[in-house]
């Protein structure tokens, strides 16, 4: 395989994109606590610009633009099938998109060629990009045969080739922060779902990412177990960790997010500060969606 | 001929059977993994070739495969075969036969690993080979152990098929003794040998399964 992956041509997506409501991050925000998105674009930790993604003929993302600034917490909401997971999967290189630009800081992961096809950077660049973000899955995806400590430390040691003692010290501190001290030697199946998800968060943090993505981190959990996971995310937000969180927990999104993005049918319909978007949605579709959570 | 002598002769044959058993496992377990990769390869012609190989190995008698491997150099290519080729041909036939079976077991194990494991590893920056070696393989081993145990137990019994090439393993020896003595005793003793050997194999595999029981998913 060559180092360059070329997205396949897709006409349906291109035509649909012209109708897209999406305007990108910089266009909103006059809310009081949303000053971050007014910062110059260069400060963005991650820049997704005009992303188009389709599966076969089905266009799933239609010219989505999303720039996330350092220290910002972005919540992504929207009905099932609107493309929220796909957006995170494109940002975390689990999926390739056909058109658009993706950059982590100064590191350009993919950009369009003259024909508007996304061209991905060589593997070495992709590998470096992977050290800049972390992803927490709905289903945890811990390595079941490895101890908690091994889950948290292995990638830092094996992939990032960092000093073992330093990684161990960091891992113990992270696990303590997650309320998991004393569980280092256990294997995931001995933990509750909420504990497993917190191990997964520690595992992602151990690589010192500049941004952490969450795809419905509490959807697989019983209500009483979600609380601890949400608390951990709140704590991270208080420490100015940059995060993008796909969630159905509306009150959590309102509390923790600096900006809420409402997606539907592969476009960003509306975005704004938490209070703006939830208390005063501008679009009919946003109102309809939010009414289900009233 | 007294029982001690029978035991001594069969014991000697057993050592040959044991050699076939061990060499077959040492060859076919790694080869099977390679074959499984070939079978799952995205290079279609390679995958097809490997599928044909697997279907032939599973669809024809091992005894016939032993004969073909032994006689092919002579009848196929006119190469004269030396006497110690008997043992080599036996090992070759067993290895390529069992590799086909192990390949299918590996494949089912590899394909049963949830996709999320690969995705988690990918996001953490593991390369494809690192993902397989450090994350997927041990989980595969746990999942395929029962199926592997079955094959290994079958292999213990299958070593007796090498009598068709007159390799002096335990069954060949037992047959010779029985013919000379006009008695079933040698067969009975050989049966006990096979049975005890398999009991040991089952015990060991059971221990390995217990060790892997430290987690479940
Ligand atoms: N691998 C795939 N192949 C084909 N279509 C897919 C694939 N993955 C997702 N889709 C389609 O893409 C669309 C967006 O899916 P996505 O999972 O991103 O939605 P979502 O917003 O995360 O929904 P949910 O809230 O249910 O998780 C859906 O219509 C889905 O059917
Ligand atoms: Mg989803």
GROMACS .gro file of N, CA and C in nm, chain B residues 107-192:
model
  258
  401UNK      N    1  -0.804  -1.868   1.220
  401UNK     CA    2  -0.888  -1.771   1.150
  401UNK      C    3  -1.016  -1.744   1.228
  402UNK      N    4  -1.081  -1.850   1.272
  402UNK     CA    5  -1.206  -1.828   1.346
  402UNK      C    6  -1.178  -1.748   1.473
  403UNK      N    7  -1.063  -1.777   1.537
  403UNK     CA    8  -1.029  -1.703   1.658
  403UNK      C    9  -1.001  -1.557   1.630
  404UNK      N   10  -0.923  -1.531   1.525
  404UNK     CA   11  -0.888  -1.394   1.492
  404UNK      C   12  -1.014  -1.316   1.455
  405UNK      N   13  -1.102  -1.380   1.379
  405UNK     CA   14  -1.222  -1.309   1.335
  405UNK      C   15  -1.323  -1.288   1.448
  406UNK      N   16  -1.304  -1.362   1.557
  406UNK     CA   17  -1.399  -1.345   1.668
  406UNK      C   18  -1.360  -1.230   1.761
  407UNK      N   19  -1.241  -1.173   1.741
  407UNK     CA   20  -1.198  -1.063   1.828
  407UNK      C   21  -1.278  -0.938   1.788
  408UNK      N   22  -1.342  -0.873   1.886
  408UNK     CA   23  -1.426  -0.758   1.853
  408UNK      C   24  -1.347  -0.649   1.782
  409UNK      N   25  -1.414  -0.585   1.687
  409UNK     CA   26  -1.350  -0.481   1.608
  409UNK      C   27  -1.298  -0.367   1.697
  410UNK      N   28  -1.368  -0.343   1.807
  410UNK     CA   29  -1.330  -0.235   1.897
  410UNK      C   30  -1.188  -0.248   1.949
  411UNK      N   31  -1.138  -0.372   1.959
  411UNK     CA   32  -1.001  -0.390   2.005
  411UNK      C   33  -0.902  -0.329   1.906
  412UNK      N   34  -0.928  -0.352   1.777
  412UNK     CA   35  -0.841  -0.297   1.674
  412UNK      C   36  -0.852  -0.144   1.672
  413UNK      N   37  -0.975  -0.095   1.692
  413UNK     CA   38  -0.995   0.050   1.688
  413UNK      C   39  -0.925   0.117   1.806
  414UNK      N   40  -0.941   0.058   1.924
  414UNK     CA   41  -0.874   0.115   2.041
  414UNK      C   42  -0.723   0.117   2.019
  415UNK      N   43  -0.670   0.007   1.969
  415UNK     CA   44  -0.526  -0.001   1.946
  415UNK      C   45  -0.483   0.101   1.840
  416UNK      N   46  -0.563   0.114   1.736
  416UNK     CA   47  -0.530   0.209   1.629
  416UNK      C   48  -0.523   0.351   1.680
  417UNK      N   49  -0.621   0.389   1.762
  417UNK     CA   50  -0.623   0.525   1.815
  417UNK      C   51  -0.505   0.549   1.909
  418UNK      N   52  -0.465   0.444   1.981
  418UNK     CA   53  -0.351   0.459   2.073
  418UNK      C   54  -0.218   0.459   1.998
  419UNK      N   55  -0.221   0.434   1.870
  419UNK     CA   56  -0.101   0.445   1.789
  419UNK      C   57  -0.026   0.315   1.764
  420UNK      N   58  -0.080   0.203   1.809
  420UNK     CA   59  -0.015   0.075   1.781
  420UNK      C   60  -0.014   0.051   1.630
  421UNK      N   61   0.096  -0.004   1.580
  421UNK     CA   62   0.100  -0.042   1.439
  421UNK      C   63   0.019  -0.171   1.423
  422UNK      N   64  -0.003  -0.210   1.299
  422UNK     CA   65  -0.081  -0.332   1.275
  422UNK      C   66  -0.016  -0.455   1.337
  423UNK      N   67   0.116  -0.466   1.323
  423UNK     CA   68   0.181  -0.585   1.377
  423UNK      C   69   0.184  -0.579   1.530
  424UNK      N   70   0.208  -0.461   1.585
  424UNK     CA   71   0.201  -0.449   1.733
  424UNK      C   72   0.064  -0.487   1.784
  425UNK      N   73  -0.039  -0.442   1.714
  425UNK     CA   74  -0.175  -0.474   1.755
  425UNK      C   75  -0.196  -0.624   1.758
  426UNK      N   76  -0.148  -0.692   1.654
  426UNK     CA   77  -0.170  -0.836   1.651
  426UNK      C   78  -0.091  -0.906   1.761
  427UNK      N   79   0.036  -0.870   1.772
  427UNK     CA   80   0.123  -0.944   1.865
  427UNK      C   81   0.085  -0.917   2.011
  428UNK      N   82   0.063  -0.790   2.045
  428UNK     CA   83   0.047  -0.756   2.187
  428UNK      C   84  -0.098  -0.750   2.233
  429UNK      N   85  -0.190  -0.735   2.142
  429UNK     CA   86  -0.328  -0.717   2.185
  429UNK      C   87  -0.418  -0.831   2.139
  430UNK      N   88  -0.406  -0.869   2.013
  430UNK     CA   89  -0.501  -0.967   1.960
  430UNK      C   90  -0.458  -1.111   1.991
  431UNK      N   91  -0.329  -1.141   1.976
  431UNK     CA   92  -0.289  -1.282   1.973
  431UNK      C   93  -0.323  -1.358   2.101
  432UNK      N   94  -0.293  -1.300   2.217
  432UNK     CA   95  -0.322  -1.371   2.342
  432UNK      C   96  -0.472  -1.398   2.359
  433UNK      N   97  -0.551  -1.303   2.315
  433UNK     CA   98  -0.696  -1.322   2.323
  433UNK      C   99  -0.740  -1.434   2.230
  434UNK      N  100  -0.673  -1.441   2.113
  434UNK     CA  101  -0.704  -1.549   2.019
  434UNK      C  102  -0.669  -1.683   2.082
  435UNK      N  103  -0.551  -1.690   2.143
  435UNK     CA  104  -0.507  -1.816   2.204
  435UNK      C  105  -0.610  -1.867   2.303
  436UNK      N  106  -0.659  -1.778   2.387
  436UNK     CA  107  -0.759  -1.820   2.485
  436UNK      C  108  -0.884  -1.875   2.416
  437UNK      N  109  -0.925  -1.806   2.312
  437UNK     CA  110  -1.049  -1.847   2.245
  437UNK      C  111  -1.036  -1.978   2.171
  438UNK      N  112  -0.917  -2.008   2.118
  438UNK     CA  113  -0.905  -2.128   2.035
  438UNK      C  114  -0.854  -2.250   2.111
  439UNK      N  115  -0.819  -2.232   2.239
  439UNK     CA  116  -0.761  -2.345   2.311
  439UNK      C  117  -0.844  -2.473   2.304
  440UNK      N  118  -0.975  -2.469   2.328
  440UNK     CA  119  -1.052  -2.594   2.322
  440UNK      C  120  -1.041  -2.663   2.185
  441UNK      N  121  -1.049  -2.583   2.078
  441UNK     CA  122  -1.040  -2.641   1.943
  441UNK      C  123  -0.901  -2.698   1.917
  442UNK      N  124  -0.799  -2.627   1.966
  442UNK     CA  125  -0.662  -2.676   1.948
  442UNK      C  126  -0.643  -2.807   2.024
  443UNK      N  127  -0.697  -2.813   2.146
  443UNK     CA  128  -0.686  -2.936   2.225
  443UNK      C  129  -0.743  -3.055   2.147
  444UNK      N  130  -0.858  -3.036   2.085
  444UNK     CA  131  -0.917  -3.141   2.003
  444UNK      C  132  -0.821  -3.190   1.896
  445UNK      N  133  -0.762  -3.095   1.824
  445UNK     CA  134  -0.671  -3.132   1.716
  445UNK      C  135  -0.549  -3.204   1.769
  446UNK      N  136  -0.497  -3.157   1.882
  446UNK     CA  137  -0.375  -3.218   1.936
  446UNK      C  138  -0.403  -3.362   1.977
  447UNK      N  139  -0.520  -3.385   2.034
  447UNK     CA  140  -0.556  -3.521   2.073
  447UNK      C  141  -0.574  -3.610   1.950
  448UNK      N  142  -0.632  -3.553   1.847
  448UNK     CA  143  -0.644  -3.628   1.721
  448UNK      C  144  -0.506  -3.661   1.665
  449UNK      N  145  -0.415  -3.565   1.678
  449UNK     CA  146  -0.281  -3.586   1.625
  449UNK      C  147  -0.213  -3.705   1.693
  450UNK      N  148  -0.230  -3.717   1.824
  450UNK     CA  149  -0.169  -3.830   1.896
  450UNK      C  150  -0.210  -3.961   1.828
  451UNK      N  151  -0.339  -3.971   1.798
  451UNK     CA  152  -0.388  -4.095   1.736
  451UNK      C  153  -0.345  -4.105   1.590
  452UNK      N  154  -0.342  -3.990   1.522
  452UNK     CA  155  -0.308  -3.991   1.379
  452UNK      C  156  -0.163  -4.032   1.353
  453UNK      N  157  -0.076  -4.015   1.452
  453UNK     CA  158   0.065  -4.053   1.428
  453UNK      C  159   0.072  -4.199   1.383
  454UNK      N  160  -0.028  -4.280   1.424
  454UNK     CA  161  -0.026  -4.422   1.388
  454UNK      C  162  -0.040  -4.443   1.237
  455UNK      N  163  -0.093  -4.340   1.165
  455UNK     CA  164  -0.110  -4.355   1.020
  455UNK      C  165   0.024  -4.368   0.948
  456UNK      N  166   0.133  -4.324   1.014
  456UNK     CA  167   0.261  -4.330   0.944
  456UNK      C  168   0.308  -4.475   0.923
  457UNK      N  169   0.230  -4.572   0.971
  457UNK     CA  170   0.264  -4.712   0.942
  457UNK      C  171   0.264  -4.735   0.791
  458UNK      N  172   0.182  -4.654   0.713
  458UNK     CA  173   0.178  -4.677   0.568
  458UNK      C  174   0.313  -4.652   0.503
  459UNK      N  175   0.396  -4.572   0.568
  459UNK     CA  176   0.531  -4.550   0.514
  459UNK      C  177   0.634  -4.633   0.589
  460UNK      N  178   0.585  -4.730   0.668
  460UNK     CA  179   0.673  -4.818   0.746
  460UNK      C  180   0.771  -4.742   0.833
  461UNK      N  181   0.729  -4.626   0.884
  461UNK     CA  182   0.811  -4.556   0.982
  461UNK      C  183   0.800  -4.636   1.113
  462UNK      N  184   0.912  -4.662   1.178
  462UNK     CA  185   0.907  -4.753   1.293
  462UNK      C  186   0.850  -4.688   1.418
  463UNK      N  187   0.730  -4.631   1.407
  463UNK     CA  188   0.667  -4.574   1.526
  463UNK      C  189   0.587  -4.682   1.597
  464UNK      N  190   0.514  -4.645   1.698
  464UNK     CA  191   0.457  -4.745   1.789
  464UNK      C  192   0.358  -4.837   1.720
  465UNK      N  193   0.272  -4.784   1.636
  465UNK     CA  194   0.170  -4.867   1.574
  465UNK      C  195   0.233  -4.966   1.475
  466UNK      N  196   0.331  -4.917   1.396
  466UNK     CA  197   0.402  -5.006   1.303
  466UNK      C  198   0.465  -5.121   1.380
  467UNK      N  199   0.528  -5.087   1.492
  467UNK     CA  200   0.592  -5.188   1.576
  467UNK      C  201   0.489  -5.287   1.629
  468UNK      N  202   0.377  -5.233   1.677
  468UNK     CA  203   0.274  -5.320   1.734
  468UNK      C  204   0.221  -5.417   1.629
  469UNK      N  205   0.203  -5.365   1.509
  469UNK     CA  206   0.154  -5.449   1.399
  469UNK      C  207   0.252  -5.564   1.371
  470UNK      N  208   0.380  -5.529   1.371
  470UNK     CA  209   0.481  -5.630   1.343
  470UNK      C  210   0.483  -5.737   1.451
  471UNK      N  211   0.477  -5.691   1.576
  471UNK     CA  212   0.479  -5.787   1.687
  471UNK      C  213   0.355  -5.877   1.680
  472UNK      N  214   0.240  -5.816   1.656
  472UNK     CA  215   0.115  -5.893   1.652
  472UNK      C  216   0.120  -5.998   1.542
  473UNK      N  217   0.175  -5.961   1.426
  473UNK     CA  218   0.182  -6.054   1.315
  473UNK      C  219   0.275  -6.170   1.349
  474UNK      N  220   0.389  -6.136   1.410
  474UNK     CA  221   0.486  -6.240   1.443
  474UNK      C  222   0.433  -6.332   1.551
  475UNK      N  223   0.361  -6.275   1.646
  475UNK     CA  224   0.318  -6.351   1.764
  475UNK      C  225   0.182  -6.415   1.748
  476UNK      N  226   0.113  -6.372   1.645
  476UNK     CA  227  -0.027  -6.411   1.628
  476UNK      C  228  -0.105  -6.386   1.757
  477UNK      N  229  -0.089  -6.263   1.808
  477UNK     CA  230  -0.158  -6.228   1.934
  477UNK      C  231  -0.192  -6.079   1.934
  478UNK      N  232  -0.295  -6.047   2.011
  478UNK     CA  233  -0.345  -5.909   2.018
  478UNK      C  234  -0.272  -5.827   2.125
  479UNK      N  235  -0.187  -5.891   2.204
  479UNK     CA  236  -0.132  -5.823   2.322
  479UNK      C  237  -0.064  -5.691   2.287
  480UNK      N  238   0.018  -5.695   2.179
  480UNK     CA  239   0.092  -5.574   2.142
  480UNK      C  240  -0.004  -5.459   2.112
  481UNK      N  241  -0.116  -5.491   2.044
  481UNK     CA  242  -0.214  -5.386   2.014
  481UNK      C  243  -0.273  -5.329   2.142
  482UNK      N  244  -0.304  -5.420   2.234
  482UNK     CA  245  -0.364  -5.375   2.360
  482UNK      C  246  -0.266  -5.282   2.434
  483UNK      N  247  -0.140  -5.323   2.437
  483UNK     CA  248  -0.040  -5.240   2.507
  483UNK      C  249  -0.026  -5.105   2.437
  484UNK      N  250  -0.021  -5.107   2.303
  484UNK     CA  251  -0.011  -4.982   2.228
  484UNK      C  252  -0.130  -4.893   2.260
  485UNK      N  253  -0.250  -4.954   2.266
  485UNK     CA  254  -0.370  -4.877   2.298
  485UNK      C  255  -0.356  -4.807   2.431
  486UNK      N  256  -0.298  -4.879   2.530
  486UNK     CA  257  -0.279  -4.816   2.661
  486UNK      C  258  -0.182  -4.698   2.650
   0.00000   0.00000   0.00000
